Amino acid sequence: MSGMVTEARPPGRDDTDTHVRIGALVPLSRPGWSEAGRHLLAGMELAVREVNDAGGIAGRALELVVRDTAADPDRAAAAVDELARLGAAALAGEYHSVVARAVASRADALGLPFLCSSAVLDALTEQRARWIARLPPAQSHGWRIYADFLLAAGHRRVAVAAQPSLYWASGARILRDRLAERGGTLVDLGLGEPAPASVCDALVEQDASALLLLVGHPEPAVSIVRSVRRDPRLAEILIGAPAGQPEFTEWATSLGADGAAVPFLRYLPERLGPLGARVRTALRERLAEAPSFVAFEGYDTVTVLADVLRAHGVDRAPAAETWARVSVEGTRGRIRFSRAPGTGVWQWSGAPVQIVDRDPADAARFRVLRTG
């Protein structure tokens, strides 16, 4: 069987005897981060193809029913309702944390299992959720590692240019608390919607040694980086992007050498095992470029859900009880879930964390600066 992806299916058609459906929620259009969505979907599609080539789910083809969230929580919640009506056995995906939060809330209310592929906001649900699990580490885990990296590099006074957002506010709070524990200070430039010139002037006034971009990509992130790189007053400042903007080709294409040496978080091990290496090759062919960590997250999401569906069938009630018993070899290590305080969801606690940047000598090459 070959992998199947569909954008829509007439509500009246019933082919559940031949297909098992997974709803795939991904940002494929603006204002969503469409490049991340494309990588996420490529990983899911590859895993579906391999599941079906191996016989599917008890002889039934696995099928992705794809919905573009466009970074819109309301649109995503409506898609959850639609996918439930279409008979999806589970939901997968989403990159944007605020959108994933809306998906998780609605899916849990409907009793529809959702494995979140790529969103890290700690409180993915307000209350303890039965039906929701997540692959990437909680934001508090990764961003504390990032704060420790800054301190180890000698940065004690760190500035942030932040746009209004629950996700950015959560990240700033984590960084501020961690830096304060170790004698550092986080300075919010307080610019609301940061403009490049105002960011440069504020950095000089605050005498910070590092600037963290908690802003959207490509704008205003690209314009801010260009302005800081070209300001002779800021020649020694470190620019950081903990949310991972430099991971994608669009960053390097937009900024060239200016986009190098900008540390960010990604969720890959120091070395991929045999499965990860094979999947990397297949993803590179599918994407026509090097796969990001988000593509691996997409692959692992479908791999886990396929294992759950094989073991427990497509009935939703038993599926919700299986997160604690999952033990699946993914591209980045063995995946097991446990309850993580403060998140409300089942969490893969062993997800790898790296801090990397693009090498100034070759922007296509990544340098691993720290692992955690």
Tab-separated table of C-alpha atoms in Angstrom:
chain	number	residue	atom	x	y	z
A	1	MET	CA	0.000	0.000	0.000
A	2	SER	CA	1.205	3.519	-0.639
A	3	GLY	CA	0.801	6.477	1.727
A	4	MET	CA	-2.385	8.459	1.245
A	5	VAL	CA	-3.002	12.133	1.919
A	6	THR	CA	-6.287	13.891	1.371
A	7	GLU	CA	-7.493	17.440	1.782
A	8	ALA	CA	-11.191	16.637	2.087
A	9	ARG	CA	-13.738	13.830	1.949
A	10	PRO	CA	-17.504	14.056	1.471
A	11	PRO	CA	-19.120	13.690	4.905
A	12	GLY	CA	-21.563	11.087	3.665
A	13	ARG	CA	-18.961	8.692	2.372
A	14	ASP	CA	-18.167	5.832	4.744
A	15	ASP	CA	-15.035	3.850	3.930
A	16	THR	CA	-13.891	3.158	7.465
A	17	ASP	CA	-13.623	-0.555	6.643
A	18	THR	CA	-10.696	0.178	4.332
A	19	HIS	CA	-8.992	3.205	5.900
A	20	VAL	CA	-7.883	4.413	9.305
A	21	ARG	CA	-7.792	8.202	9.391
A	22	ILE	CA	-5.452	10.482	11.299
A	23	GLY	CA	-6.227	14.186	11.260
A	24	ALA	CA	-3.086	16.191	10.462
A	25	LEU	CA	-3.084	19.792	11.706
A	26	VAL	CA	-0.285	21.922	10.217
A	27	PRO	CA	0.354	25.598	9.401
A	28	LEU	CA	0.615	25.705	5.603
A	29	SER	CA	-0.272	29.350	4.910
A	30	ARG	CA	0.449	32.766	6.399
A	31	PRO	CA	0.400	34.057	9.022
A	32	GLY	CA	1.410	30.547	10.047
A	33	TRP	CA	5.034	29.505	9.732
A	34	SER	CA	4.450	27.643	6.492
A	35	GLU	CA	8.010	26.340	6.124
A	36	ALA	CA	7.723	24.609	9.498
A	37	GLY	CA	4.339	23.247	8.439
A	38	ARG	CA	5.775	21.884	5.207
A	39	HIS	CA	8.530	20.025	7.066
A	40	LEU	CA	6.106	18.723	9.674
A	41	LEU	CA	3.765	17.382	6.994
A	42	ALA	CA	6.619	15.814	5.023
A	43	GLY	CA	7.633	13.794	8.071
A	44	MET	CA	4.075	12.641	8.679
A	45	GLU	CA	3.563	11.698	5.020
A	46	LEU	CA	6.765	9.653	4.947
A	47	ALA	CA	5.740	7.724	8.062
A	48	VAL	CA	2.264	7.045	6.618
A	49	ARG	CA	3.810	5.665	3.447
A	50	GLU	CA	6.075	3.357	5.432
A	51	VAL	CA	3.250	2.196	7.707
A	52	ASN	CA	1.151	1.316	4.673
A	53	ASP	CA	4.042	-0.379	2.864
A	54	ALA	CA	4.346	-2.594	5.958
A	55	GLY	CA	0.651	-3.605	5.864
A	56	GLY	CA	-1.115	-0.625	7.396
A	57	ILE	CA	-3.209	-0.955	10.542
A	58	ALA	CA	-4.508	-4.514	10.698
A	59	GLY	CA	-4.608	-4.557	6.905
A	60	ARG	CA	-6.291	-1.177	6.574
A	61	ALA	CA	-4.519	1.752	4.934
A	62	LEU	CA	-3.524	4.643	7.159
A	63	GLU	CA	-4.753	7.948	5.728
A	64	LEU	CA	-3.874	11.543	6.620
A	65	VAL	CA	-6.699	14.050	6.465
A	66	VAL	CA	-4.817	17.348	6.296
A	67	ARG	CA	-6.081	20.670	7.570
A	68	ASP	CA	-4.181	23.974	7.341
A	69	THR	CA	-4.391	25.826	10.666
A	70	ALA	CA	-2.692	29.018	9.351
A	71	ALA	CA	-1.687	29.792	12.980
A	72	ASP	CA	-5.355	30.504	13.802
A	73	PRO	CA	-6.630	28.883	17.041
A	74	ASP	CA	-10.305	29.244	16.069
A	75	ARG	CA	-9.705	27.731	12.660
A	76	ALA	CA	-7.817	24.862	14.252
A	77	ALA	CA	-10.567	24.174	16.824
A	78	ALA	CA	-13.147	24.083	14.018
A	79	ALA	CA	-10.923	21.617	12.152
A	80	VAL	CA	-10.896	19.351	15.213
A	81	ASP	CA	-14.700	19.264	15.160
A	82	GLU	CA	-14.698	18.479	11.443
A	83	LEU	CA	-12.108	15.722	11.769
A	84	ALA	CA	-14.077	14.148	14.605
A	85	ARG	CA	-17.167	14.077	12.345
A	86	LEU	CA	-15.096	12.475	9.583
A	87	GLY	CA	-14.202	9.635	11.921
A	88	ALA	CA	-10.551	10.401	12.623
A	89	ALA	CA	-9.092	7.884	15.058
A	90	ALA	CA	-6.556	10.425	16.329
A	91	LEU	CA	-5.051	13.852	15.665
A	92	ALA	CA	-1.424	14.707	14.957
A	93	GLY	CA	0.706	17.758	14.409
A	94	GLU	CA	0.705	21.512	14.947
A	95	TYR	CA	3.710	23.750	15.341
A	96	HIS	CA	2.385	26.958	16.919
A	97	SER	CA	1.906	26.648	20.669
A	98	VAL	CA	-1.175	28.858	20.978
A	99	VAL	CA	-2.859	26.879	18.180
A	100	ALA	CA	-1.842	23.532	19.687
A	101	ARG	CA	-3.367	24.684	22.966
A	102	ALA	CA	-6.714	25.272	21.220
A	103	VAL	CA	-6.495	21.885	19.510
A	104	ALA	CA	-5.648	20.099	22.745
A	105	SER	CA	-8.533	21.698	24.618
A	106	ARG	CA	-11.087	20.804	21.951
A	107	ALA	CA	-9.724	17.299	21.328
A	108	ASP	CA	-9.754	16.457	25.020
A	109	ALA	CA	-13.343	17.693	25.324
A	110	LEU	CA	-14.356	15.430	22.415
A	111	GLY	CA	-12.401	12.421	23.662
A	112	LEU	CA	-10.182	12.405	20.559
A	113	PRO	CA	-6.516	11.430	21.074
A	114	PHE	CA	-4.074	14.170	20.026
A	115	LEU	CA	-0.322	13.676	19.830
A	116	CYS	CA	1.231	17.146	19.625
A	117	SER	CA	4.243	17.048	17.336
A	118	SER	CA	6.047	20.329	17.818
A	119	ALA	CA	4.495	22.868	20.244
A	120	VAL	CA	6.268	23.421	23.559
A	121	LEU	CA	4.115	25.780	25.683
A	122	ASP	CA	4.121	24.228	29.177
A	123	ALA	CA	0.402	24.492	29.942
A	124	LEU	CA	-0.867	22.869	26.761
A	125	THR	CA	-4.143	22.281	28.614
A	126	GLU	CA	-5.655	24.125	31.572
A	127	GLN	CA	-6.463	20.895	33.386
A	128	ARG	CA	-5.081	17.382	33.490
A	129	ALA	CA	-5.915	15.901	30.082
A	130	ARG	CA	-6.637	12.256	29.448
A	131	TRP	CA	-6.376	12.281	25.677
A	132	ILE	CA	-3.366	14.507	24.975
A	133	ALA	CA	0.329	13.636	24.653
A	134	ARG	CA	3.316	15.608	23.381
A	135	LEU	CA	6.680	14.822	21.774
A	136	PRO	CA	8.824	17.993	22.192
A	137	PRO	CA	10.068	18.993	25.637
A	138	ALA	CA	8.097	21.545	27.624
A	139	GLN	CA	9.227	25.126	27.050
A	140	SER	CA	10.454	25.470	30.618
A	141	HIS	CA	12.906	22.595	30.101
A	142	GLY	CA	14.458	23.767	26.841
A	143	TRP	CA	14.502	27.476	27.629
A	144	ARG	CA	16.183	26.906	31.010
A	145	ILE	CA	18.934	25.072	29.157
A	146	TYR	CA	19.175	28.075	26.850
A	147	ALA	CA	19.492	30.451	29.823
A	148	ASP	CA	22.259	28.278	31.275
A	149	PHE	CA	24.046	28.443	27.928
A	150	LEU	CA	23.927	32.241	27.985
A	151	LEU	CA	25.304	32.385	31.512
A	152	ALA	CA	28.108	29.943	30.718
A	153	ALA	CA	29.066	32.161	27.773
A	154	GLY	CA	29.405	35.120	30.138
A	155	HIS	CA	26.137	36.927	29.395
A	156	ARG	CA	24.760	38.389	32.614
A	157	ARG	CA	22.651	41.196	31.173
A	158	VAL	CA	20.376	39.872	28.442
A	159	ALA	CA	17.822	41.935	26.517
A	160	VAL	CA	14.665	40.635	24.824
A	161	ALA	CA	12.719	42.156	21.957
A	162	ALA	CA	9.315	40.556	22.376
A	163	GLN	CA	5.993	40.803	20.606
A	164	PRO	CA	2.741	40.358	22.562
A	165	SER	CA	1.946	36.629	22.761
A	166	LEU	CA	1.260	34.014	25.409
A	167	TYR	CA	4.137	31.967	23.986
A	168	TRP	CA	6.670	34.809	24.009
A	169	ALA	CA	5.561	35.978	27.466
A	170	SER	CA	5.963	32.443	28.811
A	171	GLY	CA	9.446	32.164	27.321
A	172	ALA	CA	10.521	35.520	28.732
A	173	ARG	CA	9.317	34.521	32.198
A	174	ILE	CA	11.267	31.246	32.073
A	175	LEU	CA	14.437	33.026	30.970
A	176	ARG	CA	14.052	35.798	33.566
A	177	ASP	CA	13.591	33.348	36.436
A	178	ARG	CA	16.493	31.133	35.395
A	179	LEU	CA	18.890	34.019	34.854
A	180	ALA	CA	17.917	35.565	38.207
A	181	GLU	CA	18.646	32.252	39.981
A	182	ARG	CA	22.224	32.442	38.677
A	183	GLY	CA	22.862	36.162	39.140
A	184	GLY	CA	21.802	37.319	35.672
A	185	THR	CA	19.247	39.882	34.524
A	186	LEU	CA	16.703	39.815	31.716
A	187	VAL	CA	15.805	43.248	30.360
A	188	ASP	CA	12.603	43.622	28.369
A	189	LEU	CA	13.172	46.409	25.856
A	190	GLY	CA	9.479	47.224	26.233
A	191	LEU	CA	8.904	48.135	22.604
A	192	GLY	CA	5.529	46.453	22.022
A	193	GLU	CA	5.911	45.930	18.283
A	194	PRO	CA	9.722	46.126	17.980
A	195	ALA	CA	11.053	48.248	15.107
A	196	PRO	CA	14.701	47.728	14.054
A	197	ALA	CA	15.931	51.259	14.800
A	198	SER	CA	14.273	51.397	18.201
A	199	VAL	CA	15.718	47.985	19.115
A	200	CYS	CA	19.255	49.178	18.329
A	201	ASP	CA	18.885	52.370	20.346
A	202	ALA	CA	17.368	50.498	23.309
A	203	LEU	CA	20.208	47.955	23.295
A	204	VAL	CA	22.774	50.718	23.551
A	205	GLU	CA	20.871	52.352	26.404
A	206	GLN	CA	20.522	49.090	28.324
A	207	ASP	CA	24.173	48.033	27.867
A	208	ALA	CA	23.151	44.393	27.289
A	209	SER	CA	25.619	41.857	25.901
A	210	ALA	CA	22.969	39.685	24.240
A	211	LEU	CA	19.684	40.249	22.412
A	212	LEU	CA	17.045	37.508	22.216
A	213	LEU	CA	14.450	37.685	19.458
A	214	LEU	CA	11.031	36.702	20.768
A	215	VAL	CA	9.353	37.866	17.583
A	216	GLY	CA	7.778	36.525	14.421
A	217	HIS	CA	9.605	35.284	11.348
A	218	PRO	CA	10.350	36.495	8.752
A	219	GLU	CA	9.301	39.872	10.106
A	220	PRO	CA	10.263	41.618	12.247
A	221	ALA	CA	13.043	39.118	13.019
A	222	VAL	CA	14.919	39.495	9.715
A	223	SER	CA	14.872	43.300	9.774
A	224	ILE	CA	16.025	43.440	13.393
A	225	VAL	CA	18.977	41.117	12.711
A	226	ARG	CA	20.056	43.169	9.708
A	227	SER	CA	19.893	46.409	11.672
A	228	VAL	CA	21.821	45.081	14.660
A	229	ARG	CA	24.521	43.526	12.462
A	230	ARG	CA	25.024	46.841	10.674
A	231	ASP	CA	25.108	49.048	13.785
A	232	PRO	CA	28.755	49.696	14.759
A	233	ARG	CA	27.669	50.357	18.346
A	234	LEU	CA	26.548	46.719	18.616
A	235	ALA	CA	29.462	44.908	17.002
A	236	GLU	CA	30.039	42.652	20.015
A	237	ILE	CA	26.441	41.769	20.866
A	238	LEU	CA	25.191	38.194	20.664
A	239	ILE	CA	21.862	37.702	18.868
A	240	GLY	CA	19.858	34.654	19.958
A	241	ALA	CA	16.600	33.089	18.787
A	242	PRO	CA	15.592	30.374	21.257
A	243	ALA	CA	12.361	29.546	19.384
A	244	GLY	CA	14.330	28.138	16.441
A	245	GLN	CA	13.861	30.595	13.581
A	246	PRO	CA	17.386	29.965	12.146
A	247	GLU	CA	16.656	26.239	11.729
A	248	PHE	CA	14.930	26.755	8.393
A	249	THR	CA	16.345	27.527	4.960
A	250	GLU	CA	14.242	30.679	4.679
A	251	TRP	CA	16.332	32.241	7.471
A	252	ALA	CA	19.620	31.593	5.699
A	253	THR	CA	18.194	32.698	2.344
A	254	SER	CA	16.902	35.972	3.802
A	255	LEU	CA	19.936	36.866	5.898
A	256	GLY	CA	22.964	35.133	4.409
A	257	ALA	CA	26.039	35.686	6.587
A	258	ASP	CA	24.055	37.983	8.903
A	259	GLY	CA	21.995	34.964	9.985
A	260	ALA	CA	24.995	32.954	11.181
A	261	ALA	CA	26.083	32.701	14.838
A	262	VAL	CA	22.508	33.079	16.137
A	263	PRO	CA	22.040	30.286	18.738
A	264	PHE	CA	18.676	28.515	18.848
A	265	LEU	CA	17.018	25.456	20.323
A	266	ARG	CA	16.375	22.313	18.327
A	267	TYR	CA	15.336	18.815	19.325
A	268	LEU	CA	17.788	16.369	17.794
A	269	PRO	CA	20.340	14.008	19.360
A	270	GLU	CA	24.047	14.564	18.870
A	271	ARG	CA	24.080	11.589	16.486
A	272	LEU	CA	21.177	9.908	14.724
A	273	GLY	CA	20.881	6.139	14.971
A	274	PRO	CA	20.225	3.855	11.977
A	275	LEU	CA	16.508	4.691	11.831
A	276	GLY	CA	17.114	8.422	12.095
A	277	ALA	CA	19.826	8.322	9.430
A	278	ARG	CA	17.576	6.399	7.023
A	279	VAL	CA	14.672	8.778	7.621
A	280	ARG	CA	16.961	11.794	7.167
A	281	THR	CA	17.909	10.537	3.702
A	282	ALA	CA	14.285	9.907	2.739
A	283	LEU	CA	13.171	13.301	4.058
A	284	ARG	CA	15.925	15.076	2.163
A	285	GLU	CA	14.634	13.510	-1.053
A	286	ARG	CA	11.044	14.453	-0.248
A	287	LEU	CA	11.854	18.039	0.756
A	288	ALA	CA	14.688	18.659	-1.731
A	289	GLU	CA	16.653	20.153	1.183
A	290	ALA	CA	18.045	19.107	4.539
A	291	PRO	CA	15.202	18.175	6.908
A	292	SER	CA	14.691	20.255	10.029
A	293	PHE	CA	14.079	18.731	13.446
A	294	VAL	CA	10.375	19.485	12.824
A	295	ALA	CA	10.300	16.936	9.986
A	296	PHE	CA	11.628	14.266	12.366
A	297	GLU	CA	8.923	15.263	14.866
A	298	GLY	CA	6.285	14.679	12.184
A	299	TYR	CA	7.661	11.247	11.355
A	300	ASP	CA	7.840	10.215	15.005
A	301	THR	CA	4.278	11.407	15.645
A	302	VAL	CA	2.745	9.100	13.047
A	303	THR	CA	5.067	6.249	14.068
A	304	VAL	CA	3.799	6.447	17.663
A	305	LEU	CA	0.138	6.745	16.668
A	306	ALA	CA	0.434	3.783	14.293
A	307	ASP	CA	1.869	1.682	17.107
A	308	VAL	CA	-0.996	2.684	19.396
A	309	LEU	CA	-3.610	1.916	16.734
A	310	ARG	CA	-2.069	-1.459	15.922
A	311	ALA	CA	-1.984	-2.458	19.570
A	312	HIS	CA	-5.388	-1.188	20.661
A	313	GLY	CA	-7.484	-0.687	17.533
A	314	VAL	CA	-9.134	2.522	16.408
A	315	ASP	CA	-11.625	2.777	19.249
A	316	ARG	CA	-10.872	6.013	21.086
A	317	ALA	CA	-11.576	4.897	24.658
A	318	PRO	CA	-8.752	2.358	24.989
A	319	ALA	CA	-6.413	4.602	22.979
A	320	ALA	CA	-6.577	7.230	25.694
A	321	GLU	CA	-5.313	4.724	28.261
A	322	THR	CA	-2.278	3.669	26.241
A	323	TRP	CA	0.062	6.671	26.532
A	324	ALA	CA	1.670	5.253	29.686
A	325	ARG	CA	2.407	1.959	27.904
A	326	VAL	CA	3.936	3.395	24.735
A	327	SER	CA	7.509	2.307	24.013
A	328	VAL	CA	8.402	3.074	20.409
A	329	GLU	CA	11.762	3.495	18.710
A	330	GLY	CA	11.661	6.888	17.019
A	331	THR	CA	14.168	8.704	14.867
A	332	ARG	CA	15.604	10.518	17.907
A	333	GLY	CA	15.475	7.790	20.553
A	334	ARG	CA	12.998	5.532	22.315
A	335	ILE	CA	9.729	7.319	23.009
A	336	ARG	CA	7.921	6.781	26.299
A	337	PHE	CA	5.395	9.061	27.978
A	338	SER	CA	4.902	10.086	31.576
A	339	ARG	CA	2.930	12.730	33.410
A	340	ALA	CA	4.851	16.009	33.593
A	341	PRO	CA	3.919	18.505	36.338
A	342	GLY	CA	2.540	21.796	35.084
A	343	THR	CA	1.699	20.624	31.570
A	344	GLY	CA	-1.559	18.691	31.960
A	345	VAL	CA	-0.501	16.213	29.255
A	346	TRP	CA	1.442	13.013	28.724
A	347	GLN	CA	5.004	14.072	27.935
A	348	TRP	CA	7.987	12.413	26.253
A	349	SER	CA	10.520	13.274	28.918
A	350	GLY	CA	13.491	11.914	26.949
A	351	ALA	CA	13.287	14.309	24.009
A	352	PRO	CA	16.807	15.482	23.106
A	353	VAL	CA	17.696	19.178	23.349
A	354	GLN	CA	20.490	21.010	21.543
A	355	ILE	CA	21.584	24.610	21.248
A	356	VAL	CA	23.043	25.164	17.799
A	357	ASP	CA	23.850	27.964	15.371
A	358	ARG	CA	24.768	28.338	11.728
A	359	ASP	CA	28.510	28.355	11.136
A	360	PRO	CA	29.791	31.780	10.008
A	361	ALA	CA	32.211	29.961	7.685
A	362	ASP	CA	29.362	28.045	6.016
A	363	ALA	CA	25.787	29.067	6.804
A	364	ALA	CA	24.498	25.707	5.546
A	365	ARG	CA	26.364	23.921	8.358
A	366	PHE	CA	25.189	23.818	11.974
A	367	ARG	CA	27.435	23.935	15.030
A	368	VAL	CA	26.301	22.192	18.221
A	369	LEU	CA	27.057	24.557	21.106
A	370	ARG	CA	25.418	22.696	23.989
A	371	THR	CA	23.319	19.597	24.642
A	372	GLY	CA	20.891	18.971	27.466
